[in-house]
Amino acid sequence: MSELIWLTATEQASLIRRREVSAVELLQAHLAQIEAVNPQLNAIITYLPELAIELAQAADAKQARGEALGVLHGLPIAHKDLFETAGIRSTMGSPVFADYVPETDDLIIARLKAAGCITLGKTNVPEFGAGSHTFNPVFGATKNPYDLARACGGSSGGAAVALAAGMVPIADGSDMGGSLRNPASFNNVVGLRPTPGRVPQYPKADAWSTLSVDGPMGRTVQDVALMLRAIAGPDDRAPISLDAPATSFADDLRRDFQGARIAWSRDLGCLPVEPSVIETIEAQLPVFADIGIAVENAHPDFSDAYDIFHTLRAWGFELAFSEHFAQFGEDSFKETIRWNAAQGKQLSAAQISRAQVKRTELFHRVREFLDVYDCLLLPTAQVPPFPIEQEYPREINGAPMQTYIDWMMSCGFITVTGLPAISVPCGFTSDGLPVGLQMVGKPRGELALLQLAYAFQEVTRFYLRSPPIAERAA
């Protein structure tokens, strides 16, 4: 049964539908893997095997009765600890919420349940998801399964590690400045940041905000597409939600790319990137020519992207944490959260409005660039996984990082465009650390983006390289 866990989520779901394996059997295989590897990795931090067994038994009974099944029927999942889950502790990685048990589910959790997922626990996050390194004072640090001395990224770090190590076949996450993409890069899995509104969010204090989105993660592109079908689609409570039905994400991602043009940029013209990252990605660029795609060195003008991202992120932090500070005291939160919220408090209305205008100008520059090219390629992360004891990289190629988020601007710059982006496995550095390739699609172009990522994946097949701690069964 241990071989089951390394099948794609799509294959696992198909086996259940054909009654070749039961939901209980699939769950038991994943629970065995969790018990074997999670104590060393610390990816799943609230573990609920008894609840999961009850849910799997109910799923099998539902199938036996001949009832309609959701697209994710019987697939085990652990939810990101930033999401509220009814009746299950939701700590946000913060001591002030260490014992918090919500009464209702966030919308993404409700949709995953409706699609037939089997909840087995929660995955670790940085405190309130702040920073792309998964550690917090409640549960400690999550380790990278490819090198236990390295960081796993974040903020969906526990989710990515659980996927990479075979503990779950799919995972949910969220992304403001790279929190779906960065851990995907660090752990050799796939993370999709959808267009804002593609996966509606509820409840949400600022329902019109487009900086943070929810989205899917998986070991393969087809698994991410499968999960997107469960969580996408409009909701009247989310005013920016898109009307396109979730069924628009096809089962078959194959496509003829003959004559397509894509742009590759090492650094968007201004970002420091560690040479090992560039070398690893550029070694795989000939794959695109093999599938009929012309690759050109080009990038749009990302002027002002740094200031736009920092301004809008700080504004969001002030909104998110002002009440928490008043209730619990600022000293109850880590220094980087206090700093980011303080930056937001100092902003003037003029600074915010000008950032929004400059964001609009940036969007149109990138949109017009993508009228010429089918996709923009760039590194997902500017560095490979760094030593776990570091809070964040302090410099890249000699360039100092002024803040705790500057080392992730390869994702932050893309965030403020509002365009869909995906990180796919793109190989390993000479010392065996995963590297992700970020693909940026046209406005609302998730399907075309998934098709391109799938074509690249099927030639390179890096997803088959499991971490040493969780080698695949022979």
Coordinates of C-alpha atoms in Angstrom, one line a residue:
M1 CA 0.0 0.0 0.0
S2 CA 3.0 2.4 0.5
E3 CA 3.3 2.7 -3.3
L4 CA -0.1 4.4 -3.4
I5 CA 1.1 7.6 -1.8
W6 CA 3.5 8.3 -4.8
L7 CA 0.8 8.1 -7.4
T8 CA -0.4 11.5 -8.6
A9 CA -3.5 12.8 -6.8
T10 CA -5.4 12.4 -10.1
E11 CA -4.4 8.7 -10.2
Q12 CA -5.4 8.2 -6.6
A13 CA -8.8 9.8 -7.1
S14 CA -9.3 7.6 -10.2
L15 CA -8.5 4.4 -8.3
I16 CA -11.1 5.3 -5.7
R17 CA -13.8 6.1 -8.3
R18 CA -13.1 2.7 -9.9
R19 CA -13.3 1.0 -6.5
E20 CA -9.8 -0.4 -6.9
V21 CA -8.9 1.1 -3.5
S22 CA -11.0 2.5 -0.8
A23 CA -10.8 5.9 0.9
V24 CA -9.9 4.2 4.1
E25 CA -7.0 2.2 2.5
L26 CA -5.7 5.3 0.8
L27 CA -5.8 7.2 4.1
Q28 CA -4.1 4.4 6.0
A29 CA -1.2 4.5 3.5
H30 CA -0.8 8.3 4.1
L31 CA -1.1 8.0 7.9
A32 CA 1.7 5.4 7.9
Q33 CA 3.9 7.8 5.9
I34 CA 3.1 10.7 8.3
E35 CA 4.0 8.6 11.3
A36 CA 7.3 7.6 9.6
V37 CA 8.6 11.0 8.4
N38 CA 6.7 13.8 10.1
P39 CA 8.5 13.6 13.5
Q40 CA 11.7 14.6 11.7
L41 CA 10.1 17.2 9.4
N42 CA 7.4 18.9 11.6
A43 CA 5.1 19.7 8.6
I44 CA 1.8 18.5 10.1
I45 CA 1.4 20.2 13.4
T46 CA -2.2 19.4 14.4
Y47 CA -2.7 15.7 13.6
L48 CA -6.2 14.1 13.6
P49 CA -6.0 10.5 12.5
E50 CA -9.1 9.4 14.3
L51 CA -11.2 12.1 12.7
A52 CA -9.7 11.3 9.3
I53 CA -10.6 7.6 9.7
E54 CA -14.2 8.5 10.5
L55 CA -14.4 10.8 7.4
A56 CA -12.8 8.2 5.2
Q57 CA -15.3 5.6 6.4
A58 CA -18.2 8.0 5.7
A59 CA -16.7 8.6 2.2
D60 CA -16.7 4.9 1.4
A61 CA -20.2 4.5 2.7
K62 CA -21.4 7.4 0.5
Q63 CA -19.8 5.8 -2.6
A64 CA -21.4 2.4 -1.7
R65 CA -24.8 4.1 -1.7
G66 CA -24.2 5.3 -5.2
E67 CA -24.3 9.0 -4.3
A68 CA -22.6 11.7 -6.4
L69 CA -19.0 12.1 -5.6
G70 CA -16.9 15.3 -5.5
V71 CA -13.9 15.8 -7.7
L72 CA -11.5 15.2 -4.8
H73 CA -13.5 12.3 -3.2
G74 CA -11.4 10.3 -0.8
L75 CA -8.2 12.3 -1.1
P76 CA -6.5 13.1 2.2
I77 CA -5.5 16.7 3.0
A78 CA -4.0 18.8 5.8
H79 CA -5.1 22.4 5.8
K80 CA -2.8 25.4 6.1
D81 CA -2.9 26.7 9.7
L82 CA -3.8 30.2 8.5
F83 CA -7.2 28.9 7.4
E84 CA -10.0 28.7 9.9
T85 CA -11.3 25.1 10.3
A86 CA -14.5 24.5 12.2
G87 CA -13.9 22.5 15.4
I88 CA -10.1 22.2 14.7
R89 CA -7.4 24.3 16.3
S90 CA -6.3 27.2 14.0
T91 CA -3.3 28.9 15.6
M92 CA -1.9 31.0 12.8
G93 CA 1.5 30.0 14.3
S94 CA 0.9 32.6 17.0
P95 CA 0.9 32.1 20.8
V96 CA -2.1 34.4 21.1
F97 CA -4.2 31.9 19.1
A98 CA -2.5 28.8 20.3
D99 CA -5.8 27.4 21.6
Y100 CA -8.2 29.0 19.2
V101 CA -10.9 26.7 17.8
P102 CA -13.1 28.4 15.2
E103 CA -16.8 27.6 14.8
T104 CA -16.9 27.9 11.0
D105 CA -14.7 27.1 8.0
D106 CA -13.1 29.5 5.6
L107 CA -14.6 29.3 2.2
I108 CA -11.7 27.3 0.6
I109 CA -12.0 24.7 3.4
A110 CA -15.8 24.4 2.9
R111 CA -15.2 23.8 -0.8
L112 CA -12.6 21.2 -0.2
K113 CA -14.9 19.4 2.1
A114 CA -17.7 19.6 -0.4
A115 CA -15.4 18.1 -3.0
G116 CA -14.8 15.1 -0.9
C117 CA -11.4 15.7 0.8
I118 CA -10.5 13.8 4.0
T119 CA -9.1 16.2 6.6
L120 CA -6.3 14.7 8.7
G121 CA -4.8 17.8 10.3
K122 CA -3.2 21.2 9.8
T123 CA 0.2 22.3 8.2
N124 CA 2.8 24.6 9.8
V125 CA 3.2 28.3 8.9
P126 CA 5.3 31.2 9.9
E127 CA 3.6 33.4 12.6
F128 CA 0.6 34.8 10.8
G129 CA 2.2 33.8 7.5
A130 CA 4.7 36.7 7.7
G131 CA 7.9 35.8 5.9
S132 CA 8.9 33.0 3.6
H133 CA 10.5 30.7 6.3
T134 CA 8.2 28.4 8.2
F135 CA 8.9 28.7 11.9
N136 CA 6.9 30.0 14.9
P137 CA 7.0 30.0 18.7
V138 CA 4.0 27.5 18.9
F139 CA 5.4 24.6 16.9
G140 CA 8.9 25.5 15.9
A141 CA 10.5 25.1 12.5
T142 CA 9.5 22.9 9.6
K143 CA 12.6 21.3 7.9
N144 CA 13.2 20.9 4.2
P145 CA 12.9 17.2 3.3
Y146 CA 15.7 17.5 0.7
D147 CA 18.1 18.8 3.4
L148 CA 17.0 18.8 7.0
A149 CA 19.5 21.6 7.7
R150 CA 17.7 23.9 5.2
A151 CA 14.6 26.1 5.3
C152 CA 11.4 24.9 3.5
G153 CA 10.2 28.3 2.5
G154 CA 6.8 29.7 3.3
S155 CA 4.3 30.7 4.3
S156 CA 2.7 27.5 2.9
G157 CA 5.9 25.7 4.0
G158 CA 4.3 22.9 6.0
A159 CA 1.9 22.2 3.1
A160 CA 4.8 21.9 0.6
V161 CA 6.9 19.6 2.8
A162 CA 3.9 17.4 3.5
L163 CA 3.4 17.1 -0.3
A164 CA 7.1 16.5 -1.1
A165 CA 7.4 13.8 1.6
G166 CA 4.3 11.9 0.5
M167 CA 2.2 12.7 3.5
V168 CA -0.7 14.2 1.5
P169 CA -1.4 14.1 -2.3
I170 CA -2.7 17.8 -2.5
A171 CA -2.5 20.8 -0.2
D172 CA -4.1 24.2 0.2
G173 CA -2.3 27.5 0.6
S174 CA -2.3 31.2 0.3
D175 CA 0.0 33.7 -1.4
M176 CA 0.7 37.4 -0.8
G177 CA 4.4 37.7 -1.8
G178 CA 5.1 34.2 -2.9
S179 CA 3.7 31.9 -0.2
L180 CA 2.4 29.3 -2.7
R181 CA 5.3 29.7 -5.1
N182 CA 8.3 30.0 -2.9
P183 CA 7.8 26.8 -0.8
A184 CA 6.9 25.0 -4.1
S185 CA 10.3 26.0 -5.4
F186 CA 12.1 25.0 -2.2
N187 CA 10.4 21.5 -2.0
N188 CA 10.2 20.4 -5.7
V189 CA 6.4 20.6 -5.9
V190 CA 3.9 22.8 -7.8
G191 CA 2.2 25.9 -6.5
L192 CA -0.2 28.1 -8.4
R193 CA -1.0 31.7 -7.5
P194 CA -4.4 32.2 -9.3
T195 CA -5.8 35.5 -10.6
P196 CA -7.3 37.4 -7.6
G197 CA -11.0 36.3 -7.4
R198 CA -10.4 33.0 -9.2
V199 CA -10.6 31.3 -5.8
P200 CA -13.0 33.5 -3.8
Q201 CA -12.1 34.3 -0.2
Y202 CA -14.6 34.6 2.6
P203 CA -14.6 35.9 5.3
K204 CA -12.1 38.7 4.5
A205 CA -11.7 42.0 6.2
D206 CA -11.0 43.9 3.0
A207 CA -13.0 42.0 0.4
W208 CA -11.7 44.1 -2.5
S209 CA -8.1 43.5 -1.8
T210 CA -6.2 41.6 -4.5
L211 CA -2.7 41.2 -2.9
S212 CA -3.4 37.9 -1.1
V213 CA -5.0 35.0 -2.8
D214 CA -5.8 31.3 -1.9
G215 CA -4.8 28.5 -4.2
P216 CA -3.7 24.9 -4.8
M217 CA -0.5 23.0 -4.4
G218 CA 0.4 19.5 -5.6
R219 CA 3.3 17.3 -6.7
T220 CA 2.2 17.6 -10.3
V221 CA 0.5 20.2 -12.5
Q222 CA -2.5 18.0 -13.3
D223 CA -3.1 17.6 -9.5
V224 CA -3.1 21.4 -9.1
A225 CA -5.6 21.7 -12.0
L226 CA -7.8 19.0 -10.4
M227 CA -7.8 20.8 -7.1
L228 CA -8.5 24.2 -8.8
R229 CA -11.7 22.7 -10.1
A230 CA -12.8 22.2 -6.6
I231 CA -12.0 25.6 -5.2
A232 CA -12.5 28.0 -8.1
G233 CA -15.8 29.6 -9.2
P234 CA -17.9 32.6 -8.1
D235 CA -19.3 33.3 -4.7
D236 CA -21.7 36.1 -4.0
R237 CA -20.0 36.9 -0.7
A238 CA -16.7 37.6 -2.5
P239 CA -17.2 40.8 -4.6
I240 CA -14.1 40.3 -6.8
S241 CA -14.8 36.6 -7.5
L242 CA -14.7 35.6 -11.2
D243 CA -17.8 34.2 -12.9
A244 CA -15.9 31.5 -14.9
P245 CA -17.0 28.0 -13.8
A246 CA -14.5 25.8 -12.2
T247 CA -15.1 23.2 -14.9
S248 CA -13.2 25.3 -17.4
F249 CA -10.0 23.7 -16.0
A250 CA -9.9 20.7 -18.3
D251 CA -8.9 17.1 -17.2
D252 CA -6.6 16.9 -20.3
L253 CA -3.9 19.6 -20.2
R254 CA -2.2 18.5 -23.5
R255 CA -1.8 21.2 -26.1
D256 CA 0.1 21.9 -29.3
F257 CA 2.6 24.7 -28.6
Q258 CA 4.2 24.9 -32.1
G259 CA 4.9 28.6 -32.9
A260 CA 4.5 29.9 -29.4
R261 CA 6.8 32.5 -28.0
I262 CA 7.9 32.9 -24.4
A263 CA 10.2 35.4 -22.7
W264 CA 12.9 34.4 -20.1
S265 CA 14.4 36.8 -17.7
R266 CA 17.1 36.0 -15.2
D267 CA 16.4 38.9 -12.9
L268 CA 13.7 41.2 -14.3
G269 CA 16.5 43.6 -15.0
C270 CA 17.1 44.6 -11.4
L271 CA 17.0 41.7 -8.9
P272 CA 20.0 39.9 -7.5
V273 CA 19.7 36.1 -8.1
E274 CA 22.2 33.5 -6.9
P275 CA 24.1 32.0 -9.8
S276 CA 23.2 28.4 -8.9
V277 CA 19.5 29.2 -9.4
I278 CA 20.1 30.7 -12.9
E279 CA 22.4 27.9 -14.0
T280 CA 19.9 25.2 -12.9
I281 CA 17.0 26.9 -14.8
E282 CA 19.0 27.7 -17.9
A283 CA 20.1 24.1 -18.2
Q284 CA 16.4 23.2 -18.8
L285 CA 15.4 26.0 -21.2
P286 CA 16.2 23.9 -24.3
V287 CA 13.2 21.8 -23.3
F288 CA 10.9 24.5 -24.6
A289 CA 12.5 24.4 -28.1
D290 CA 11.9 20.6 -28.0
I291 CA 8.1 21.2 -27.7
G292 CA 8.1 23.9 -30.4
I293 CA 8.4 27.1 -28.3
A294 CA 10.7 29.9 -29.1
V295 CA 12.5 31.3 -26.0
E296 CA 13.7 34.9 -26.0
N297 CA 15.6 36.9 -23.4
A298 CA 13.2 39.7 -22.6
H299 CA 11.2 41.3 -19.8
P300 CA 8.8 44.2 -19.3
D301 CA 9.7 47.3 -17.4
F302 CA 9.1 46.6 -13.7
S303 CA 9.9 50.1 -12.5
D304 CA 8.2 51.0 -9.2
A305 CA 7.3 47.3 -8.5
Y306 CA 9.4 47.3 -5.3
D307 CA 7.7 50.4 -3.9
I308 CA 4.2 49.3 -5.0
F309 CA 4.6 45.9 -3.2
H310 CA 6.1 47.3 0.0
T311 CA 3.5 50.1 0.2
L312 CA 0.4 47.9 -0.3
R313 CA 1.8 45.1 1.9
A314 CA 2.4 47.6 4.7
W315 CA -1.1 49.0 4.3
G316 CA -2.5 45.5 4.6
F317 CA -0.5 44.7 7.7
E318 CA -1.7 47.8 9.5
L319 CA -5.3 46.8 8.7
A320 CA -4.7 43.2 9.7
F321 CA -2.9 43.8 13.0
S322 CA -4.0 47.1 14.5
E323 CA -6.9 45.4 16.4
H324 CA -4.7 42.4 17.4
F325 CA -2.1 44.9 18.9
A326 CA -4.8 46.6 20.8
Q327 CA -6.2 43.4 22.2
F328 CA -3.0 41.4 22.9
G329 CA -0.2 44.0 23.0
E330 CA 2.4 44.6 20.3
D331 CA 5.0 42.6 22.2
S332 CA 2.9 39.4 21.7
F333 CA 3.9 39.5 18.0
K334 CA 7.3 38.9 16.3
E335 CA 9.4 41.9 15.4
T336 CA 9.0 41.7 11.6
I337 CA 5.2 41.8 12.0
R338 CA 5.4 44.9 14.2
W339 CA 7.8 46.5 11.8
N340 CA 5.6 45.9 8.8
A341 CA 2.5 47.2 10.5
A342 CA 4.4 50.3 11.7
Q343 CA 5.4 50.9 8.1
G344 CA 1.7 50.8 7.2
K345 CA 0.7 53.2 10.0
Q346 CA 3.1 55.8 8.7
L347 CA 1.7 55.8 5.2
S348 CA -0.2 58.8 3.9
A349 CA -3.3 58.7 1.7
A350 CA -1.2 60.2 -1.1
Q351 CA 1.4 57.4 -0.8
I352 CA -1.3 54.7 -1.0
S353 CA -3.2 56.3 -3.9
R354 CA 0.0 56.9 -5.9
A355 CA 1.0 53.3 -5.3
Q356 CA -2.3 52.2 -6.8
V357 CA -1.8 54.4 -9.9
K358 CA 1.7 53.1 -10.4
R359 CA 0.4 49.5 -10.0
T360 CA -2.1 50.2 -12.8
E361 CA 0.6 51.5 -15.0
L362 CA 2.8 48.4 -14.2
F363 CA -0.1 46.1 -15.0
H364 CA -0.6 47.7 -18.5
R365 CA 3.1 47.5 -19.2
V366 CA 3.2 43.8 -18.4
R367 CA -0.1 43.1 -20.2
E368 CA 1.2 44.7 -23.4
F369 CA 4.4 42.7 -23.1
L370 CA 2.2 39.5 -22.9
D371 CA 0.4 40.6 -26.1
V372 CA 3.7 39.7 -27.7
Y373 CA 4.7 36.7 -25.6
D374 CA 2.6 33.8 -24.4
C375 CA 4.3 33.7 -21.0
L376 CA 7.1 35.3 -19.0
L377 CA 9.6 32.9 -17.3
L378 CA 11.8 33.9 -14.3
P379 CA 13.2 32.3 -11.2
T380 CA 10.6 31.6 -8.5
A381 CA 13.1 32.3 -5.7
Q382 CA 16.3 34.3 -5.9
V383 CA 18.1 31.8 -3.7
P384 CA 18.0 28.0 -3.2
P385 CA 16.9 26.8 0.3
F386 CA 19.1 28.6 2.9
P387 CA 20.3 27.3 6.3
I388 CA 17.3 26.8 8.7
E389 CA 18.8 28.9 11.5
Q390 CA 18.7 32.0 9.4
E391 CA 15.5 34.1 9.7
Y392 CA 16.0 35.2 6.1
P393 CA 18.9 35.8 3.6
R394 CA 20.7 39.0 4.5
E395 CA 22.4 39.4 1.2
I396 CA 22.4 37.9 -2.4
N397 CA 25.5 38.2 -4.5
G398 CA 26.8 40.9 -2.2
A399 CA 23.6 42.9 -2.4
P400 CA 22.2 43.5 1.1
M401 CA 18.6 42.7 1.8
Q402 CA 17.1 45.7 3.6
T403 CA 14.0 43.9 4.9
Y404 CA 12.8 40.4 5.7
I405 CA 10.9 40.2 2.4
D406 CA 13.4 41.8 0.0
W407 CA 14.9 38.4 -0.9
M408 CA 11.6 37.3 -2.4
M409 CA 10.9 40.2 -4.8
S410 CA 11.0 37.7 -7.8
C411 CA 7.5 36.7 -6.4
G412 CA 6.5 40.1 -5.0
F413 CA 6.9 41.9 -8.3
I414 CA 4.6 39.4 -9.9
T415 CA 2.1 39.6 -7.1
V416 CA 1.3 43.3 -7.9
T417 CA 0.6 42.6 -11.5
G418 CA -2.4 40.6 -10.5
L419 CA -1.5 37.9 -13.1
P420 CA -1.6 34.2 -12.6
A421 CA 1.7 32.6 -11.8
I422 CA 2.9 29.0 -11.2
S423 CA 6.1 27.5 -9.8
V424 CA 7.1 24.2 -11.3
P425 CA 10.1 21.9 -10.4
C426 CA 13.1 22.8 -12.6
G427 CA 15.9 20.7 -11.3
F428 CA 18.4 20.7 -8.5
T429 CA 21.6 22.6 -7.7
S430 CA 24.9 20.7 -7.6
D431 CA 24.4 20.0 -3.9
G432 CA 20.9 18.6 -4.4
L433 CA 18.6 21.6 -3.5
P434 CA 15.4 22.1 -5.5
V435 CA 14.9 25.0 -7.8
G436 CA 11.6 26.2 -9.2
L437 CA 10.8 27.9 -12.5
Q438 CA 8.1 30.6 -12.3
M439 CA 5.8 31.0 -15.2
V440 CA 3.6 34.1 -15.5
G441 CA 0.5 34.0 -17.6
K442 CA -1.8 36.4 -19.4
P443 CA -4.7 38.1 -17.6
R444 CA -7.0 35.4 -16.2
G445 CA -5.0 32.9 -18.2
E446 CA -4.7 30.0 -15.7
L447 CA -5.7 27.3 -18.2
A448 CA -3.0 28.2 -20.8
L449 CA -0.5 28.6 -17.9
L450 CA -1.3 25.1 -16.6
Q451 CA -1.0 23.7 -20.1
L452 CA 2.5 25.2 -20.5
A453 CA 3.6 24.0 -17.1
Y454 CA 2.3 20.5 -17.8
A455 CA 4.2 20.3 -21.1
F456 CA 7.4 21.3 -19.4
Q457 CA 6.7 18.8 -16.5
E458 CA 6.1 15.9 -18.8
V459 CA 9.5 16.3 -20.5
T460 CA 11.6 17.1 -17.4
R461 CA 9.6 14.9 -14.8
F462 CA 11.5 16.3 -11.8
Y463 CA 8.5 15.6 -9.7
L464 CA 9.6 11.9 -9.6
R465 CA 12.7 12.7 -7.6
S466 CA 11.6 12.2 -4.0
P467 CA 13.5 13.6 -1.0
P468 CA 16.0 11.3 0.7
I469 CA 13.9 11.1 3.9
A470 CA 10.9 9.7 2.0
E471 CA 12.3 7.6 -0.9
R472 CA 9.7 6.0 -3.2
A473 CA 9.0 2.3 -2.9
A474 CA 10.9 0.4 -5.5

